[in-house]
PDB file of C-alpha atoms in Angstrom:
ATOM      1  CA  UNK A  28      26.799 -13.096  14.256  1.00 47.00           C
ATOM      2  CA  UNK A  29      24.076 -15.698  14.222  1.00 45.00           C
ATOM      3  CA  UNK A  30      21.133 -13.256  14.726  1.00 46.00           C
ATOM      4  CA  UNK A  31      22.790 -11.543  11.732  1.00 47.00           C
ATOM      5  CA  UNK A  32      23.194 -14.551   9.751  1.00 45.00           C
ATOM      6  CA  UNK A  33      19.550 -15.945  10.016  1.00 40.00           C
ATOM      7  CA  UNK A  34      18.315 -12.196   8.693  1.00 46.00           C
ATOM      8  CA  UNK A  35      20.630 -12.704   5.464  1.00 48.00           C
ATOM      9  CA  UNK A  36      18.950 -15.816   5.505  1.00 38.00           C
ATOM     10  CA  UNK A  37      15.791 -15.071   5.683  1.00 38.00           C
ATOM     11  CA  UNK A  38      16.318 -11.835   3.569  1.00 53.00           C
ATOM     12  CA  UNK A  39      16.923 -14.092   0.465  1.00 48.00           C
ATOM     13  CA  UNK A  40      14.062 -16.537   1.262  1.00 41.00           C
ATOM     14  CA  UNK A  41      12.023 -13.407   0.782  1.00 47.00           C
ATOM     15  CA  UNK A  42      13.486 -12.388  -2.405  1.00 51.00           C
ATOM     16  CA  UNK A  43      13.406 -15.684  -4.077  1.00 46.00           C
ATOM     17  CA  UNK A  44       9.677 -16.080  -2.950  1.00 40.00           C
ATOM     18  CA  UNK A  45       8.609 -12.707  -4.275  1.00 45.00           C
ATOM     19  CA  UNK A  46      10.929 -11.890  -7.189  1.00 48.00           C
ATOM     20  CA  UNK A  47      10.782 -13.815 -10.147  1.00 45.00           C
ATOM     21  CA  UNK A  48      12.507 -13.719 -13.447  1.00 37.00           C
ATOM     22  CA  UNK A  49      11.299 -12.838 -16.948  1.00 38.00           C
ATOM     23  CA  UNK A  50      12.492 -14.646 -19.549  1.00 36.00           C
ATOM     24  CA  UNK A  51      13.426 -13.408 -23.089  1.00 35.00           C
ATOM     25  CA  UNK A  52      12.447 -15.537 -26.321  1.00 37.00           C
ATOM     26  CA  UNK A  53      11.299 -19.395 -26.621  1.00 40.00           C
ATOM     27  CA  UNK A  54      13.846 -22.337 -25.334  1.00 39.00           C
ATOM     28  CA  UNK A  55      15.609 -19.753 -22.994  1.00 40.00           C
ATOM     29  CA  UNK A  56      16.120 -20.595 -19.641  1.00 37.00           C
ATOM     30  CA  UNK A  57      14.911 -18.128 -17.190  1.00 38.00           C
ATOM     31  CA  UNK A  58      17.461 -16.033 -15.379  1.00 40.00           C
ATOM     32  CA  UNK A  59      18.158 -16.772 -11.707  1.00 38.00           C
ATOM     33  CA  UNK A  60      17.050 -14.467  -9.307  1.00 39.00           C
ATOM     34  CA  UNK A  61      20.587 -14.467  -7.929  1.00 38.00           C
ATOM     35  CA  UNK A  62      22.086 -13.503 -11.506  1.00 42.00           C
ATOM     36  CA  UNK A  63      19.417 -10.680 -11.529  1.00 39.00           C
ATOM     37  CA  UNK A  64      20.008  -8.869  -8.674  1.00 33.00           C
ATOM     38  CA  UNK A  65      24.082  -9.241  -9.306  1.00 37.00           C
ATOM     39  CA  UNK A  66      23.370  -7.390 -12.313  1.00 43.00           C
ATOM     40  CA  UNK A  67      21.547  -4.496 -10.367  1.00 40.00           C
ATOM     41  CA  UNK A  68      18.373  -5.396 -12.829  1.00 42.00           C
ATOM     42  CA  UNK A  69      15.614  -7.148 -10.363  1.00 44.00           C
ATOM     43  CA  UNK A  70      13.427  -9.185 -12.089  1.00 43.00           C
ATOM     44  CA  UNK A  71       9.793  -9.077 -12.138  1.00 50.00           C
ATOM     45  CA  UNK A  72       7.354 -10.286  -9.031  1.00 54.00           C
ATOM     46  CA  UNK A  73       5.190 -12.864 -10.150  1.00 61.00           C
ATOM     47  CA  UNK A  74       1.364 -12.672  -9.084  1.00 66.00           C
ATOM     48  CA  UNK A  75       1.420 -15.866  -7.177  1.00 79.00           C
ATOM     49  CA  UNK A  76       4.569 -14.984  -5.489  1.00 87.00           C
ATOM     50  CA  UNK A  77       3.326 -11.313  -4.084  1.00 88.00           C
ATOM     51  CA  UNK A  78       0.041 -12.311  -3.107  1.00 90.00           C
ATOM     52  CA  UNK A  79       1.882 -15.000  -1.261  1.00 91.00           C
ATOM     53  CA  UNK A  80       3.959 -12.514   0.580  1.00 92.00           C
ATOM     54  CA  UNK A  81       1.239 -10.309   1.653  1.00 93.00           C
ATOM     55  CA  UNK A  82      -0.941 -13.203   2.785  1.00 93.00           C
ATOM     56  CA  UNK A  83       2.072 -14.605   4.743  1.00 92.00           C
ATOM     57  CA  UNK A  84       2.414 -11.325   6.151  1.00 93.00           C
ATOM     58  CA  UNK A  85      -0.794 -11.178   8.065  1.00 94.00           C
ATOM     59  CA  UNK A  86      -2.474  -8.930   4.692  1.00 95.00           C
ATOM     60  CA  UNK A  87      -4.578 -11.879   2.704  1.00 95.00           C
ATOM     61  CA  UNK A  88      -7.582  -9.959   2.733  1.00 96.00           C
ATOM     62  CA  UNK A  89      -6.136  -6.633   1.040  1.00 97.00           C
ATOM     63  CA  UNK A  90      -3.343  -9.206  -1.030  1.00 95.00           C
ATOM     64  CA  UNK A  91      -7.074 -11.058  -2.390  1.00 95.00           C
ATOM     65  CA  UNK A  92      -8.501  -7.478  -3.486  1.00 95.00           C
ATOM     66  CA  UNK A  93      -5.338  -6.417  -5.333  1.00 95.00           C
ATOM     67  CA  UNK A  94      -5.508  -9.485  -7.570  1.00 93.00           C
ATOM     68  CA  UNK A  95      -8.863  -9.572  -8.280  1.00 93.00           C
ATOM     69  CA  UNK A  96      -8.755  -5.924  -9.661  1.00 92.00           C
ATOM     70  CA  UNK A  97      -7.246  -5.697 -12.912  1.00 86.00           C
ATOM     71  CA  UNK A  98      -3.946  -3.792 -13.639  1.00 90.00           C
ATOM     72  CA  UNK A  99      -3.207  -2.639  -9.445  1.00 94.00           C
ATOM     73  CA  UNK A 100      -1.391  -5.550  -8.688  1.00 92.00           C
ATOM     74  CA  UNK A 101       0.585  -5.323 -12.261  1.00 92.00           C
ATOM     75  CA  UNK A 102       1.381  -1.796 -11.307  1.00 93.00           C
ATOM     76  CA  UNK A 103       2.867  -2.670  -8.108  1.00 94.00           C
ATOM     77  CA  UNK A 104       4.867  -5.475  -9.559  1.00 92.00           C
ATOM     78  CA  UNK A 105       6.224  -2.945 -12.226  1.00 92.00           C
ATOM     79  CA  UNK A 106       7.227  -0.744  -9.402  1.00 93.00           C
ATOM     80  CA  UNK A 107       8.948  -3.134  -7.855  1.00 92.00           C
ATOM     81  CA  UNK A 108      11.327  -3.614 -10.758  1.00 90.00           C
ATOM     82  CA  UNK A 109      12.016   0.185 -10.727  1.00 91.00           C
ATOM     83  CA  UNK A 110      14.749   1.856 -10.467  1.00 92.00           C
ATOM     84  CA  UNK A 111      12.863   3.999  -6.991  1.00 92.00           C
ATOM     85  CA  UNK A 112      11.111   0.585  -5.887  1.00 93.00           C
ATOM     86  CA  UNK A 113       7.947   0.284  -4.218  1.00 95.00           C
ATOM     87  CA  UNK A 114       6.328   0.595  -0.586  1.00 95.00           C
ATOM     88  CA  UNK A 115       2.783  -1.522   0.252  1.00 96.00           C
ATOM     89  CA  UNK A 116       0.798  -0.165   3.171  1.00 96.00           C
ATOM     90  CA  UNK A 117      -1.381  -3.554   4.068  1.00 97.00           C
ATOM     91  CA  UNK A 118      -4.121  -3.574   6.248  1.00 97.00           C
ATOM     92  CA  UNK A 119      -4.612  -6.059   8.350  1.00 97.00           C
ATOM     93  CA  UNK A 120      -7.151  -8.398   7.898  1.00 96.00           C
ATOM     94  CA  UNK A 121      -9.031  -7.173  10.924  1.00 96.00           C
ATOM     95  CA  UNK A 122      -9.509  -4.226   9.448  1.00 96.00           C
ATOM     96  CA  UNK A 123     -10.083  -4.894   5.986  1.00 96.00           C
ATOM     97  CA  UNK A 124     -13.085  -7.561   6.112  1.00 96.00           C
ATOM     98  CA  UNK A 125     -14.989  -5.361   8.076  1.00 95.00           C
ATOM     99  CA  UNK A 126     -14.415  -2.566   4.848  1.00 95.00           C
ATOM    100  CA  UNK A 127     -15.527  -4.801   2.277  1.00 95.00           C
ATOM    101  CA  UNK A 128     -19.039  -4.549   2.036  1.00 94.00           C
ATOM    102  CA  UNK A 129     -18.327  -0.742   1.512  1.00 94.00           C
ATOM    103  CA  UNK A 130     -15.478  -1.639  -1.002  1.00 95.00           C
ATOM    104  CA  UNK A 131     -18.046  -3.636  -3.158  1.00 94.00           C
ATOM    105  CA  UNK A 132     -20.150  -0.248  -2.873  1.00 94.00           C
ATOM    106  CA  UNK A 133     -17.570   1.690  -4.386  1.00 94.00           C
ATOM    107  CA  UNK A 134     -17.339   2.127  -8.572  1.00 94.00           C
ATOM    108  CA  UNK A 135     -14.282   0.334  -9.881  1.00 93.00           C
ATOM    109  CA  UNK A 136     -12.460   3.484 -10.354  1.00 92.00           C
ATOM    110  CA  UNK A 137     -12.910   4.111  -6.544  1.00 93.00           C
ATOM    111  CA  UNK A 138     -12.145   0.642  -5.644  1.00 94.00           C
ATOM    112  CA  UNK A 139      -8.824   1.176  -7.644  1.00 94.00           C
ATOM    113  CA  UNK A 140      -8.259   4.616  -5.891  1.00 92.00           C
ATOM    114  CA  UNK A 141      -8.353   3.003  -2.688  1.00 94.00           C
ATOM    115  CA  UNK A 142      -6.056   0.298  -3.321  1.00 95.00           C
ATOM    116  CA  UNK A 143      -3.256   2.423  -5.034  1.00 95.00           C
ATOM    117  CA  UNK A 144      -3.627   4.770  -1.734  1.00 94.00           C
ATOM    118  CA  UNK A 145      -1.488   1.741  -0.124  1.00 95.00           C
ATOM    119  CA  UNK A 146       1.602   2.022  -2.164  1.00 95.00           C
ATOM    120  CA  UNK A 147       4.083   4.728  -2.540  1.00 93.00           C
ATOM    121  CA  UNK A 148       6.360   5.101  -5.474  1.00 91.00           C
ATOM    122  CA  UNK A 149       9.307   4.722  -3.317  1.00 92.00           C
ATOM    123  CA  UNK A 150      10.785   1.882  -0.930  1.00 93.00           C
ATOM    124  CA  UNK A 151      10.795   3.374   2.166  1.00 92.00           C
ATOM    125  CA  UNK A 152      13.269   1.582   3.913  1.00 91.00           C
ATOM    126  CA  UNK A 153      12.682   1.312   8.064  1.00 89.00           C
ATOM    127  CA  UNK A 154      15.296   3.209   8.779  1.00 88.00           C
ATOM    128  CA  UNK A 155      14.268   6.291   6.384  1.00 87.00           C
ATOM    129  CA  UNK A 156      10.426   6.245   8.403  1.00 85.00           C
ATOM    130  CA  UNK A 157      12.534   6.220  12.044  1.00 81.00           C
ATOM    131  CA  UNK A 158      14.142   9.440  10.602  1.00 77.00           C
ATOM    132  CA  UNK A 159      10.739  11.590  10.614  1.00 70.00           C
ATOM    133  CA  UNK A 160      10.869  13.901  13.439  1.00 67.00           C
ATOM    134  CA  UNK A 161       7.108  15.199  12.732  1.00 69.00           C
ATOM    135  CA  UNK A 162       5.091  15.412  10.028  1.00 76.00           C
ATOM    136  CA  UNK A 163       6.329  14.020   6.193  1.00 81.00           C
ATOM    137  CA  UNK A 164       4.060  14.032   3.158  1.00 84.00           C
ATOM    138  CA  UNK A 165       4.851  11.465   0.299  1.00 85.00           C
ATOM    139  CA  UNK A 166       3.156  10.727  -2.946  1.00 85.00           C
ATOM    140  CA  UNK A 167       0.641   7.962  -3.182  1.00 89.00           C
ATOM    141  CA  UNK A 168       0.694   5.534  -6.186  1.00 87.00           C
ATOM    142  CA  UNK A 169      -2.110   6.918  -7.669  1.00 76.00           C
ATOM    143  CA  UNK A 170       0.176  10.214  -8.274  1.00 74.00           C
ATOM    144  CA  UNK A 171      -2.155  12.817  -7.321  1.00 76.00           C
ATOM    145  CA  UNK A 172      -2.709  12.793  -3.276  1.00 83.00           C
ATOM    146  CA  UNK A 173      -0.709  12.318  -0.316  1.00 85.00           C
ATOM    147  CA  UNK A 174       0.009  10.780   2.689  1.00 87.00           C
ATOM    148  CA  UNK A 175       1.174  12.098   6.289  1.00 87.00           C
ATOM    149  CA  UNK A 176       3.416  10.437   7.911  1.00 87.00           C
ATOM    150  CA  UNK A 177       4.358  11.129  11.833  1.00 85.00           C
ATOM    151  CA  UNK A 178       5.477   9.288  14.612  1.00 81.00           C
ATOM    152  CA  UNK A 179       3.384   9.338  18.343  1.00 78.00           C
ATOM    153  CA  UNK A 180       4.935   7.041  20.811  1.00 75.00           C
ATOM    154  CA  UNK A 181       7.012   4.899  19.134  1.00 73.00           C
ATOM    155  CA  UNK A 182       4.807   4.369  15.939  1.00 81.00           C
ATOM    156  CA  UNK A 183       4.366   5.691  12.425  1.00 86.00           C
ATOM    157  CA  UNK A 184       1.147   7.044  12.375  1.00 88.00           C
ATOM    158  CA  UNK A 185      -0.252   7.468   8.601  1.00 91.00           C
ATOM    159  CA  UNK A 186      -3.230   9.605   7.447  1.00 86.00           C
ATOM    160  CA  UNK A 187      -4.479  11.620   4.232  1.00 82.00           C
ATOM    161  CA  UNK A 188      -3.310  15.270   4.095  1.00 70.00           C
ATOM    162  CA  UNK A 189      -5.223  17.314   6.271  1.00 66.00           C
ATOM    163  CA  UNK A 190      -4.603  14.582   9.004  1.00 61.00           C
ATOM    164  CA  UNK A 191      -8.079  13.215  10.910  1.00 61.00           C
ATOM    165  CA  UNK A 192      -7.930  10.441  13.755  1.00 58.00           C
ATOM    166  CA  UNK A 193     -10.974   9.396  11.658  1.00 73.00           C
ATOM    167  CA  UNK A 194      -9.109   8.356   8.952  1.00 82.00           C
ATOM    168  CA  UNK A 195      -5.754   6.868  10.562  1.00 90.00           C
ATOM    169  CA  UNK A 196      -3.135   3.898  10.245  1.00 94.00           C
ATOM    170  CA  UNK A 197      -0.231   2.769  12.478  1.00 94.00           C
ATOM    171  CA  UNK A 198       2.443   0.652  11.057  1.00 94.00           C
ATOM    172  CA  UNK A 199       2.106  -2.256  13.431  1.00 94.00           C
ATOM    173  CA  UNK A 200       4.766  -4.789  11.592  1.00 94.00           C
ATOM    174  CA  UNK A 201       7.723  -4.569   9.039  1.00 94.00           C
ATOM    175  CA  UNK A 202       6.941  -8.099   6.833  1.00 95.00           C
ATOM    176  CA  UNK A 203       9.634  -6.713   4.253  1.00 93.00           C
ATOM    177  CA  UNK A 204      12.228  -4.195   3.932  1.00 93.00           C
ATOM    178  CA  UNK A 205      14.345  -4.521   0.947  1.00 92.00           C
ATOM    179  CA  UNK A 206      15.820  -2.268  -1.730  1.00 90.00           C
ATOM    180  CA  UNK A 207      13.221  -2.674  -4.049  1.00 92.00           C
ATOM    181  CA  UNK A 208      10.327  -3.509  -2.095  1.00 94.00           C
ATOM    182  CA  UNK A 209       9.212  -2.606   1.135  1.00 95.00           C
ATOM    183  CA  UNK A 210       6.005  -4.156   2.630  1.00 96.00           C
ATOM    184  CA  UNK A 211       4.377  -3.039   6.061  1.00 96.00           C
ATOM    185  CA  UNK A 212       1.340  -4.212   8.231  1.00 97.00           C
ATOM    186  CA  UNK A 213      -1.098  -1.378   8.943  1.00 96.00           C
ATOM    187  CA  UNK A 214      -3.885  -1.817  11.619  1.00 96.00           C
ATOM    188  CA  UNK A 215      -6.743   0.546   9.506  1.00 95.00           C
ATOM    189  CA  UNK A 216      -8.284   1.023   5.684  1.00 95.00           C
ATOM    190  CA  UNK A 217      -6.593   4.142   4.232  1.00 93.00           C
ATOM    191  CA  UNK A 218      -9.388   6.266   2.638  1.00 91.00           C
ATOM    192  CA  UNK A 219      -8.158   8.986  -0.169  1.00 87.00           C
ATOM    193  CA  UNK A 220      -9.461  12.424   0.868  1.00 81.00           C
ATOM    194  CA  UNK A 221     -10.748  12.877  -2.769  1.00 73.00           C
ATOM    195  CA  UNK A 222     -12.993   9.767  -1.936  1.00 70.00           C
ATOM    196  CA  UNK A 223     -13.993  10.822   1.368  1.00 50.00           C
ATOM    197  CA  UNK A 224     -15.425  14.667   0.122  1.00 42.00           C
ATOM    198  CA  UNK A 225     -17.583  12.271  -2.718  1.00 40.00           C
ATOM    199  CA  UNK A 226     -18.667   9.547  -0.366  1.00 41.00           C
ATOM    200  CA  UNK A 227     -19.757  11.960   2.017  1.00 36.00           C
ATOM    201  CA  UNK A 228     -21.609  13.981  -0.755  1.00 36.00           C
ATOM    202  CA  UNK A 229     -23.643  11.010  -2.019  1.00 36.00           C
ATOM    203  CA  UNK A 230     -24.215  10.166   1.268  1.00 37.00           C
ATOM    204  CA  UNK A 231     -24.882  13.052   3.191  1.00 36.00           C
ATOM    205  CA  UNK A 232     -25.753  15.664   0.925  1.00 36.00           C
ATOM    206  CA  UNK A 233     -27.599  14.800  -1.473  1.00 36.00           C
ATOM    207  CA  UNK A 234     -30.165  12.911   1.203  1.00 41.00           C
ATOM    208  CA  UNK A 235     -30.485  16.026   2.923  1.00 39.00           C
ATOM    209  CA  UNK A 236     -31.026  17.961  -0.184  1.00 41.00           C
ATOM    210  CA  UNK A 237     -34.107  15.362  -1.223  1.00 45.00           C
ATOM    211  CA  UNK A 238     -35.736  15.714   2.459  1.00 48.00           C
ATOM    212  CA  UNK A 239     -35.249  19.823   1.923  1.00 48.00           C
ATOM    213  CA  UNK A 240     -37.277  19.314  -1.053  1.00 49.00           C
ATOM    214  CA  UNK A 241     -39.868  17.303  -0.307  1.00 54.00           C
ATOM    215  CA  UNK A 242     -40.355  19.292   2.568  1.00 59.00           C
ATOM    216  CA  UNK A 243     -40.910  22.275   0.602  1.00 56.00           C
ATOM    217  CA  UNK A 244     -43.251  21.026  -1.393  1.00 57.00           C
TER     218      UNK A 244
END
C-alpha cells in the first residue's frame, strides 16, 4: 500500500504544479485546483508551471523553445483543458541542443511545425501505448500528419509515416501520465515528413540544379 500511496502522492504534486486555475471577474478568488478537477472541469496550465514540468522532466531545452515561440505553448495548455487532453513527446536535452542551430535555420512556420509534431491531440495514457501490438498511426497537433507508433524490444519506437531509422524516437521515460495530460521523454528530434521533402529540396536539389547549370554553360 505504501508504494501505492506515495504515487497518489506524487500524482497530485504533479497536478497542482502544472494545473492552474482561471479565475472569472475582479475580487474573485481563484478556484482550487482540487475544486476543479471535482467538478470534471480542469483548469488551465499556467506557462511557468508547464515549462517547469518539462524542465523537471529531463526536457528544458525543448520546454525553452515552446515558450519562446508564440501561440505553441498556449495551444498545448488549451489542450490540456480539453475534453480529449493532450500528449507531449519531449526530447531530451541531448538531443535537442545539438538540433538547434538547424532549428534557428528553419522559418517560423517550420520552427512551429516541428514543435507541434511533439504533441498529439489525445492523452495517451501508458497503458493505451503497451496495448500496440505493431504499427499505430495517430494525429499530430498540427492536424495534418502522423506519427507511427510500434514497439521493438520493450520500447515505443516513434517515427513519421513512412517509418525511416533516420528519423526515429524511443520513449525512454514516462515524467507524466494523467487524464488530461500525458508527458514522455524521447531520446531524438521528431522531424515532420512535409519538412523533411522541403529541407531536402533546398538543400539538395536546388544545389545540384545550380552546378547542372553552370556546368552547361
Amino acid at each position: 500500500m505504501a508504494p501505492l500511496a506515495g504515487a497518489a502522492v506524487a500524482s497530485c504534486m504533479i497536478l497542482l504544479l502544472l494545473l492552474v486555475p482561471c479565475a472569472q471577474g475582479q475580487g474573485q478568488p481563484p478556484e482550487a485546483p482540487e475544486e476543479a478537477w471535482a467538478e470534471r472541469q480542469p483548469p488551465e496550465a499556467s506557462e511557468d508551471a508547464l515549462t517547469l514540468l518539462l524542465s523537471e522532466g529531463g526536457c528544458g531545452a525543448f520546454a525553452g523553445l515552446v515558450a519562446a515561440m508564440a501561440g505553441v505553448g498556449d495551444a498545448f495548455r488549451e489542450q490540456i483543458g480539453s475534453d480529449l487532453g493532450l500528449t507531449i513527446l519531449c526530447p531530451d536535452d541531448e538531443a535537442v541542443w545539438p538540433f538547434i542551430p538547424r532549428f534557428h535555420s528553419l522559418t517560423v512556420d517550420e520552427q512551429v511545425a516541428v514543435l507541434l509534431y511533439h504533441g498529439l491531440t489525445m492523452a495517451y495514457s501508458e497503458e493505451l501505448l503497451s496495448q500496440v501490438h505493431w504499427e499505430w498511426e495517430v494525429l499530430t497537433f498540427d492536424g495534418e500528419q502522423t506519427l507511427t507508433i510500434r514497439h521493438y524490444r520493450g520500447r515505443a519506437i516513434l517515427s513519421p509515416w513512412p517509418p525511416s531509422s533516420r528519423n526515429e524516437a524511443r520513449i525512454t521515460k514516462t515524467v507524466v501520465d494523467d487524464d488530461h495530460l500525458a508527458v514522455y521523454l524521447i531520446d531524438a528530434v521528431l522531424i515532420p515528413t512535409e519538412l523533411k521533402s522541403v529541407s531536402l529540396f533546398w538543400a539538395v536539389v536546388v544545389p545540384f540544379l545550380l552546378v547542372a547549370v553552370g556546368i552547361a554553360l
